[in-house]
XYZ file of N, CA and C in Angstrom:
306
model
N -35.547 -31.474 47.840
C -35.497 -30.252 47.497
C -34.022 -29.718 46.373
N -33.912 -29.701 45.694
C -32.667 -29.486 44.739
C -31.476 -28.159 45.528
N -30.593 -27.995 45.816
C -29.553 -27.501 46.377
C -28.824 -26.206 45.693
N -28.259 -25.787 45.385
C -27.158 -24.600 44.959
C -28.618 -23.893 43.765
N -29.027 -22.513 44.314
C -30.052 -22.225 43.214
C -30.752 -22.542 42.890
N -32.150 -23.922 44.110
C -33.136 -23.611 43.999
C -34.276 -22.219 44.310
N -35.079 -22.984 43.945
C -35.925 -21.413 44.041
C -36.012 -21.134 45.486
N -36.094 -22.489 46.067
C -36.144 -21.584 47.680
C -35.091 -21.658 48.040
N -33.673 -21.409 47.555
C -32.938 -21.092 48.239
C -32.980 -19.477 47.503
N -33.153 -19.517 46.021
C -33.016 -18.122 45.814
C -33.821 -17.061 46.228
N -35.336 -17.783 46.504
C -36.593 -16.767 47.351
C -35.950 -16.845 49.287
N -35.300 -17.320 49.660
C -33.784 -17.739 51.407
C -35.837 -17.631 51.990
N -36.114 -18.671 51.500
C -38.084 -19.381 51.920
C -37.339 -19.764 53.195
N -37.970 -19.217 54.376
C -38.191 -20.959 55.479
C -38.763 -22.001 55.294
N -38.545 -23.279 55.942
C -39.020 -24.454 55.877
C -40.268 -24.234 57.510
N -41.231 -24.592 57.031
C -42.642 -24.113 58.321
C -42.908 -25.666 58.066
N -42.957 -26.752 59.818
C -43.789 -27.323 59.815
C -44.855 -27.861 60.655
N -45.925 -27.811 60.655
C -47.285 -27.547 60.933
C -47.802 -30.102 61.756
N -48.668 -29.531 62.354
C -49.296 -31.126 61.825
C -50.903 -30.396 61.442
N -51.339 -31.718 60.368
C -52.398 -31.663 60.141
C -53.279 -32.348 60.158
N -53.898 -33.082 60.485
C -54.737 -34.392 60.402
C -54.059 -34.595 61.554
N -52.917 -34.228 62.332
C -52.248 -35.850 63.109
C -50.957 -36.280 62.063
N -51.092 -35.557 61.421
C -50.215 -35.753 60.244
C -48.563 -34.494 60.086
N -47.725 -34.419 59.864
C -46.420 -33.880 60.103
C -46.302 -33.171 58.470
N -46.967 -31.745 58.206
C -46.703 -30.833 56.963
C -45.764 -30.373 56.832
N -44.855 -30.004 55.678
C -43.396 -28.969 55.742
C -43.676 -28.590 54.469
N -43.887 -27.512 54.616
C -43.390 -26.226 53.565
C -43.277 -25.064 53.511
N -42.285 -24.723 51.910
C -41.900 -23.593 51.493
C -42.593 -22.530 51.499
N -43.764 -21.131 51.968
C -44.898 -20.820 51.860
C -44.610 -19.927 50.665
N -44.851 -19.127 50.242
C -44.738 -18.587 48.525
C -45.555 -16.901 48.565
N -46.806 -17.654 49.034
C -47.923 -16.942 49.510
C -48.325 -17.119 50.914
N -49.459 -17.012 51.244
C -50.614 -16.941 52.468
C -51.145 -18.595 52.086
N -51.130 -19.031 50.707
C -52.106 -19.842 50.218
C -51.060 -20.983 49.277
N -50.517 -20.313 48.461
C -49.485 -21.437 47.567
C -48.751 -21.833 47.534
N -47.920 -22.607 47.576
C -47.007 -23.344 48.935
C -45.819 -24.135 47.720
N -44.634 -24.049 48.347
C -43.642 -25.961 47.767
C -43.601 -26.443 48.828
N -44.289 -27.693 49.324
C -44.597 -28.605 49.861
C -42.730 -30.328 49.600
N -42.175 -30.077 50.103
C -41.262 -30.843 49.311
C -41.867 -32.303 49.770
N -41.584 -32.877 48.776
C -41.959 -34.667 48.634
C -43.799 -34.740 48.144
N -43.857 -33.196 47.651
C -45.160 -33.722 46.791
C -45.852 -32.256 45.806
N -45.951 -33.555 44.892
C -45.945 -33.279 43.429
C -45.017 -32.596 42.902
N -43.521 -33.017 42.756
C -42.160 -33.173 42.935
C -41.705 -31.291 42.852
N -42.894 -31.284 44.700
C -41.817 -29.804 45.180
C -42.442 -28.666 43.687
N -43.865 -28.553 42.974
C -44.332 -27.882 42.197
C -45.068 -27.125 42.790
N -45.508 -25.841 42.839
C -45.636 -24.966 43.912
C -47.515 -25.877 43.550
N -48.013 -26.085 44.712
C -49.319 -26.448 45.123
C -50.430 -25.825 46.139
N -51.355 -25.819 46.503
C -52.291 -24.941 47.123
C -52.393 -25.081 48.303
N -51.686 -24.988 49.758
C -51.848 -25.419 50.961
C -52.493 -26.148 51.542
N -51.704 -27.668 51.878
C -53.113 -28.807 52.524
C -53.569 -29.157 51.367
N -53.796 -29.219 49.964
C -53.747 -30.289 48.524
C -52.655 -30.797 48.130
N -53.073 -31.445 47.199
C -52.287 -31.951 46.073
C -51.745 -31.497 44.925
N -53.468 -30.187 44.791
C -53.597 -29.376 43.903
C -52.214 -28.947 42.875
N -52.300 -28.197 42.250
C -51.032 -27.653 41.247
C -51.567 -27.134 41.101
N -51.013 -25.499 41.160
C -50.832 -23.853 41.284
C -51.475 -24.250 39.699
N -50.562 -24.452 38.563
C -49.495 -25.438 37.307
C -51.682 -25.441 36.684
N -52.202 -26.531 37.304
C -54.376 -27.421 37.354
C -55.099 -26.154 36.820
N -55.032 -24.916 38.277
C -55.642 -24.415 38.026
C -55.523 -23.157 37.240
N -54.605 -22.836 36.959
C -53.692 -22.172 35.934
C -54.327 -22.263 34.188
N -53.724 -24.014 34.505
C -54.384 -24.454 32.586
C -56.052 -24.503 32.517
N -56.219 -24.225 33.864
C -58.378 -23.988 33.368
C -58.313 -22.587 32.768
N -58.077 -21.758 33.680
C -57.799 -20.533 33.868
C -57.641 -20.135 32.057
N -56.698 -20.479 31.853
C -56.009 -20.206 29.801
C -57.317 -20.862 29.661
N -57.539 -22.574 29.574
C -58.932 -22.555 28.821
C -59.854 -21.963 28.650
N -59.938 -21.000 29.301
C -61.077 -20.457 29.424
C -62.707 -20.660 30.065
N -61.724 -21.688 31.364
C -63.219 -21.697 32.283
C -63.724 -20.689 33.049
N -64.097 -19.843 34.084
C -64.610 -18.736 34.612
C -64.334 -19.552 36.327
N -64.030 -18.464 37.105
C -63.695 -18.880 38.627
C -64.388 -19.610 39.397
N -65.254 -19.025 38.893
C -66.681 -19.794 39.441
C -66.855 -21.355 39.401
N -66.688 -22.065 37.960
C -66.571 -22.622 37.807
C -64.954 -23.456 38.758
N -64.515 -23.015 38.499
C -63.003 -24.170 38.912
C -63.020 -24.230 40.546
N -63.930 -22.755 41.006
C -64.220 -22.969 42.798
C -64.537 -24.126 42.623
N -65.749 -23.680 41.815
C -67.326 -25.805 41.948
C -65.892 -27.236 41.948
N -65.352 -26.648 40.749
C -64.475 -28.658 41.222
C -63.864 -28.580 41.431
N -62.770 -27.563 42.043
C -61.860 -28.347 43.609
C -62.479 -27.602 44.482
N -63.664 -27.700 45.755
C -64.073 -27.009 46.788
C -62.491 -27.063 47.983
N -61.332 -27.398 47.735
C -60.711 -27.408 48.743
C -59.287 -26.157 48.695
N -60.255 -25.582 47.071
C -58.900 -24.064 47.052
C -59.852 -23.174 47.326
N -59.825 -21.798 47.958
C -60.958 -20.575 47.495
C -60.820 -19.447 46.886
N -61.452 -18.559 46.710
C -61.311 -17.717 45.975
C -59.878 -17.113 46.447
N -59.649 -16.531 47.155
C -58.770 -15.678 47.957
C -57.229 -16.500 46.953
N -57.113 -17.833 48.058
C -56.530 -18.702 47.049
C -55.545 -18.637 45.651
N -56.834 -18.920 44.582
C -56.390 -18.674 43.143
C -56.194 -17.139 42.504
N -56.849 -15.969 43.713
C -56.896 -14.554 43.572
C -54.955 -14.974 43.792
N -54.494 -15.535 44.428
C -53.437 -14.666 45.265
C -52.405 -15.783 43.987
N -53.024 -17.067 43.151
C -51.971 -18.124 42.748
C -51.370 -16.522 41.443
N -52.471 -16.182 40.934
C -52.536 -15.008 39.957
C -51.805 -14.410 40.175
N -51.689 -13.768 40.672
C -50.815 -12.801 41.385
C -48.848 -13.093 41.581
N -48.743 -13.764 41.106
C -47.692 -14.995 42.287
C -47.212 -15.217 40.567
N -48.033 -15.936 39.552
C -47.956 -15.452 38.314
C -47.661 -14.798 37.129
N -48.425 -13.393 37.652
C -48.208 -12.340 36.946
C -46.593 -11.483 37.973
N -46.688 -11.281 38.975
C -45.339 -11.745 39.224
C -43.944 -11.938 39.122
N -44.037 -13.288 38.630
C -42.785 -14.188 38.004
C -42.388 -13.555 36.625
N -43.645 -13.684 36.185
C -43.325 -13.371 34.797
C -42.832 -12.043 34.543
N -43.195 -10.901 35.225
C -42.504 -9.668 35.423
C -40.873 -9.624 35.849
N -40.986 -9.945 36.149
C -39.353 -11.181 37.233
C -38.642 -11.556 35.814
N -38.642 -12.682 36.217
C -38.049 -12.911 34.593
C -38.278 -12.025 33.277
N -39.218 -11.648 32.951
C -38.853 -10.543 32.051
C -38.220 -9.329 32.259
N -37.957 -8.733 33.238
C -36.716 -7.854 34.265
C -35.506 -8.275 33.277
N -35.474 -10.199 34.240
C -33.352 -10.388 34.664
C -33.318 -10.583 32.869
N -34.574 -10.967 31.855
C -34.113 -11.437 30.352
C -33.653 -9.626 29.530
N -34.152 -8.962 29.812
C -34.417 -8.023 29.010
C -33.084 -6.827 30.539
N -32.205 -7.764 31.070
C -31.156 -6.796 31.399
C -29.192 -7.644 31.162
């Protein structure tokens, strides 16, 4: 992860360490389901325990795919996880807009 102004530093995220399937898994939680895991997908947000980037699901939604279709395509991700990703994206947009307006 980058230092000095990285996403994780700006939001004071704490690194969580778990063992999953006998493997060490480290991540910075952005929510209950959305994380940044160092060394996974270039540090871009993914769904916890997967290599599925949040951006991939958002691209599916932008392309007009419905939630049920996405859930069937990515069975490792729950409805609640996708809903959280949508909320986090909305919050990020609001924060960015507020900073630019100030």
